[in-house]
mmCIF file of C-alpha atoms in Angstrom:
data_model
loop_
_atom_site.group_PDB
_atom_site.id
_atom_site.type_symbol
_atom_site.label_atom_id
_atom_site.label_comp_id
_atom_site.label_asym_id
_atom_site.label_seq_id
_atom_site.Cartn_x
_atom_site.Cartn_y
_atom_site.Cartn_z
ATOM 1 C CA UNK A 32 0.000 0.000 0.000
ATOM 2 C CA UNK A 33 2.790 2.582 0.313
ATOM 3 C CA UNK A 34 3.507 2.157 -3.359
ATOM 4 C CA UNK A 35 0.050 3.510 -3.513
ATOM 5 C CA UNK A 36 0.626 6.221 -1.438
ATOM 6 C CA UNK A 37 3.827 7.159 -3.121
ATOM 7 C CA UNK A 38 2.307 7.284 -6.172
ATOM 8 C CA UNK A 39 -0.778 9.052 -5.253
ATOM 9 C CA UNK A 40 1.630 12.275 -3.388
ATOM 10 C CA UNK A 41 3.724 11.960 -6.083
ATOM 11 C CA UNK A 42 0.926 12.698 -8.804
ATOM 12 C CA UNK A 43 -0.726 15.416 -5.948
ATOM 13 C CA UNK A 44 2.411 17.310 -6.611
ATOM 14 C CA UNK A 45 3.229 17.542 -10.070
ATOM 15 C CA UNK A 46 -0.486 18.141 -10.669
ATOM 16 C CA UNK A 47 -1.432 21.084 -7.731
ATOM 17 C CA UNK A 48 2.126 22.307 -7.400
ATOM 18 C CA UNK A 49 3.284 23.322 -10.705
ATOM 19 C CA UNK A 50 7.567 23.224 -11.348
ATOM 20 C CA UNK A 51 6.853 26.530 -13.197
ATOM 21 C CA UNK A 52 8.673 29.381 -11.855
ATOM 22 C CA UNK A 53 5.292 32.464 -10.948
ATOM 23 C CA UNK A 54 7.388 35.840 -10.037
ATOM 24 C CA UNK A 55 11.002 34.133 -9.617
ATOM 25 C CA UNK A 56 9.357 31.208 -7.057
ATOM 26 C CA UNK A 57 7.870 28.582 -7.712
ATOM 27 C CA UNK A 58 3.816 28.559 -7.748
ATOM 28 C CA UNK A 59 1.942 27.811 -5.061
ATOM 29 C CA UNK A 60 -1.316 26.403 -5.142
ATOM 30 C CA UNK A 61 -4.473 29.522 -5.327
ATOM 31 C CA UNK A 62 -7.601 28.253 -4.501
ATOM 32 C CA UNK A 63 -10.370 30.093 -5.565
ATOM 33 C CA UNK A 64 -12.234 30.593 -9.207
ATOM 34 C CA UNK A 65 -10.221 33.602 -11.300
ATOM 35 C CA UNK A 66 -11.786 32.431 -14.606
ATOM 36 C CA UNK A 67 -14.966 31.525 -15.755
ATOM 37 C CA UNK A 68 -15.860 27.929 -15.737
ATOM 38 C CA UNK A 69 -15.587 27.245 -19.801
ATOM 39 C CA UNK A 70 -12.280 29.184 -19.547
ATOM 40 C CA UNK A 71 -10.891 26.191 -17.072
ATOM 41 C CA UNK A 72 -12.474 23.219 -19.088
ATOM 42 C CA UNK A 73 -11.679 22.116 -22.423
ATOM 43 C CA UNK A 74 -13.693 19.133 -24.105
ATOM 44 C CA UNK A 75 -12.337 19.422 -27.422
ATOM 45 C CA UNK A 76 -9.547 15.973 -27.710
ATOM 46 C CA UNK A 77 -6.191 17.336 -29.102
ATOM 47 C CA UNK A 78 -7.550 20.921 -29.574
ATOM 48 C CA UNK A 79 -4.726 22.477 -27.511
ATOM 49 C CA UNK A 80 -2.497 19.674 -27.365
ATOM 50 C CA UNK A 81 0.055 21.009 -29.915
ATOM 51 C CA UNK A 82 -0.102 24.620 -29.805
ATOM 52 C CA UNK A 83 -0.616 26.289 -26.580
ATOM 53 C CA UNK A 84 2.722 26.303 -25.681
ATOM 54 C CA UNK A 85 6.520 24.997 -26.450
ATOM 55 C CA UNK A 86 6.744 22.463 -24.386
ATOM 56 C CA UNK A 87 4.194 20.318 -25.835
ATOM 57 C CA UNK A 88 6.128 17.051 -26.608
ATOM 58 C CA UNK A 89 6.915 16.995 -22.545
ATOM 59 C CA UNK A 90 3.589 17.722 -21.742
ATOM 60 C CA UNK A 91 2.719 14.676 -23.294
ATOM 61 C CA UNK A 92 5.626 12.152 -22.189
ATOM 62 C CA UNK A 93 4.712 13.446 -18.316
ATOM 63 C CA UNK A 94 1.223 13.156 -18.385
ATOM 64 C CA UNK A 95 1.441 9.452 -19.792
ATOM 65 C CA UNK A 96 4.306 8.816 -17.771
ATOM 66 C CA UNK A 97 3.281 10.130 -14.441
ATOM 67 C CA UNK A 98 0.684 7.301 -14.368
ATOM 68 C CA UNK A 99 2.506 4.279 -15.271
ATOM 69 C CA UNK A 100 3.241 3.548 -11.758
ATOM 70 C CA UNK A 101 -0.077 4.051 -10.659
ATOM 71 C CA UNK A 102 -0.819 1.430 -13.633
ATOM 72 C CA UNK A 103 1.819 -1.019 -11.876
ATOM 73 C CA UNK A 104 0.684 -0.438 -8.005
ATOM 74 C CA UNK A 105 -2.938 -0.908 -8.105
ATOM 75 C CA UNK A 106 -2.776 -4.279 -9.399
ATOM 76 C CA UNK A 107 -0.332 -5.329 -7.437
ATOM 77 C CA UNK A 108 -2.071 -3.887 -4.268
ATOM 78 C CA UNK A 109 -5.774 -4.454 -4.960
ATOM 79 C CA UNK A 110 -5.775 -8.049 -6.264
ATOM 80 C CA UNK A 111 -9.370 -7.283 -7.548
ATOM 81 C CA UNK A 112 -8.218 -5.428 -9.751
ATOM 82 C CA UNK A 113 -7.085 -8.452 -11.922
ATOM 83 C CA UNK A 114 -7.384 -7.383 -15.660
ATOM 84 C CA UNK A 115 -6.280 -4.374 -17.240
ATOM 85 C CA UNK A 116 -9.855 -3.154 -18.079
ATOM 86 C CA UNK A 117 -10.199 -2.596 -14.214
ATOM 87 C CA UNK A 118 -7.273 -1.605 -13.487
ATOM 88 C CA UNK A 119 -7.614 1.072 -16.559
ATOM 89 C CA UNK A 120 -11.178 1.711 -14.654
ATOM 90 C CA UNK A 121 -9.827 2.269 -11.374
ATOM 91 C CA UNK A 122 -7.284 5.180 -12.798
ATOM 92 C CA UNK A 123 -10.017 6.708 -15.046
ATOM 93 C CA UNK A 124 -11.847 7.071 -12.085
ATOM 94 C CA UNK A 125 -8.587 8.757 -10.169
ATOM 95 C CA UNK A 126 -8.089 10.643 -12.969
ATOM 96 C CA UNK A 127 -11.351 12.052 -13.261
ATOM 97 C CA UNK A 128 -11.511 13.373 -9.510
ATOM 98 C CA UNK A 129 -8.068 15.320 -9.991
ATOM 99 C CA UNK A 130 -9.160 16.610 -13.275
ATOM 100 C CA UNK A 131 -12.357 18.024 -11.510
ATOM 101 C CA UNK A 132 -10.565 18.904 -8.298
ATOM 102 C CA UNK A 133 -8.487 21.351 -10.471
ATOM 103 C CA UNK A 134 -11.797 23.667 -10.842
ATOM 104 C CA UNK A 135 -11.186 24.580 -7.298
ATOM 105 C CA UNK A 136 -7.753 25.923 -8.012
ATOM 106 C CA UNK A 137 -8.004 29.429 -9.684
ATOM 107 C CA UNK A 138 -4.343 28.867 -11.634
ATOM 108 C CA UNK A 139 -5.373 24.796 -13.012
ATOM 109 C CA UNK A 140 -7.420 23.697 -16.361
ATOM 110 C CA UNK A 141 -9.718 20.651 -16.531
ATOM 111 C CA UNK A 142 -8.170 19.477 -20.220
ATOM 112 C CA UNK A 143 -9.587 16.142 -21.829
ATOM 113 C CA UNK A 144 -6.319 15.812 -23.359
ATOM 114 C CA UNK A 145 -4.930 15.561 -19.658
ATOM 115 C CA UNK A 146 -7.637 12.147 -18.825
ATOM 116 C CA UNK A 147 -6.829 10.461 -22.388
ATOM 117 C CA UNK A 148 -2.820 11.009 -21.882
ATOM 118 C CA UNK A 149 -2.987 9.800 -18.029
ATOM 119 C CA UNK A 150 -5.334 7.035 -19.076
ATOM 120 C CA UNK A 151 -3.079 6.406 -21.677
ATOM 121 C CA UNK A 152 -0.293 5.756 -18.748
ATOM 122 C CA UNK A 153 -2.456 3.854 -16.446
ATOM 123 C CA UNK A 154 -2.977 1.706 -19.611
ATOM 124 C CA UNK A 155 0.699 1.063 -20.124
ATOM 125 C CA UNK A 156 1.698 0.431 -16.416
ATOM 126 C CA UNK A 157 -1.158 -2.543 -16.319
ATOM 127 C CA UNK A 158 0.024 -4.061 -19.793
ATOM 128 C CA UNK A 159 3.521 -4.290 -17.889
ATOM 129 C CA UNK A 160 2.105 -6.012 -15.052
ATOM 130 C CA UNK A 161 -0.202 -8.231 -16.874
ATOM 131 C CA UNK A 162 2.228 -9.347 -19.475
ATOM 132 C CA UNK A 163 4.878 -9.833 -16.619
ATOM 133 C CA UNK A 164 2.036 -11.802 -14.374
ATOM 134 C CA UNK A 165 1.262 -13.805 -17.973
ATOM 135 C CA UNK A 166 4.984 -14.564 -18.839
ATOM 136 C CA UNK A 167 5.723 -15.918 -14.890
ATOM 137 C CA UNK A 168 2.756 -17.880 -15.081
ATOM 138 C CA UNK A 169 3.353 -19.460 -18.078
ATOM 139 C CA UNK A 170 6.713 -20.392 -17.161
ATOM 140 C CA UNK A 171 5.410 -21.775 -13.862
ATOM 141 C CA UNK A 172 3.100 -23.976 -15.949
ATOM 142 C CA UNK A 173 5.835 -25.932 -17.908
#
């Protein structure tokens, strides 16, 4: 379960506590509503994705790799959770509540680019531990 944990502050921190740098510090967390509620969602798949800033191509790699371990862990902590379509369940649903949680912070976005890269992560991280679980089991078998 402290794989769990780790994973769960871990994510808490890179997703509330940006490493951006807001008036030579870095941010804090501002809760409160400065923009109006379709300014802080976007519904549109891969509408900013590319071209709201230059540092798309990490955006992407850290959003699908922030959840890998949380892909790995909750299999291997909540045995039922024993397919990758639950697993990938489980995550959506973790993935969902920080996405909305983010509508209390005045400086975060709600992006559905954000659920289908993370998603995307929690996807990978179960593969790993299936095909791992599949492989060892097979080779138990013969």
């Amino acid at each position: 379960m402290l794989l769990v944990y780790i994973c769960l502050v871990v994510i808490a921190r890179f997703v509330y506590f940006p490493l951006h740098y807001v008036d030579g510090k870095i941010g804090t967390l501002t809760i409160g509503f400065s923009k109006t509620l379709s300014d802080m969602i976007n519904v549109i798949p891969f509408y900013f994705l590319f071209d709201r800033y230059d540092g798309w191509l990490i955006n992407i790699i850290g959003n699908i790799a922030m959840f890998i371990p949380l892909g790995i862990v909750l299999p291997i902590c909540f045995h039922k959770l024993d397919n990758i379509k639950k697993t990938v369940i489980a995550g959506i649903c973790y993935i969902i509540f920080i996405e909305l949680s983010q509508l209390l912070c005045s400086d975060r976005h709600t992006d559905i680019d954000d659920i289908i890269l993370n998603t995307s992560g929690v996807m990978i991280g179960a593969c790993v531990v299936f095909a791992i679980r599949k492989a060892t089991n097979s080779d138990l078998v013969q």
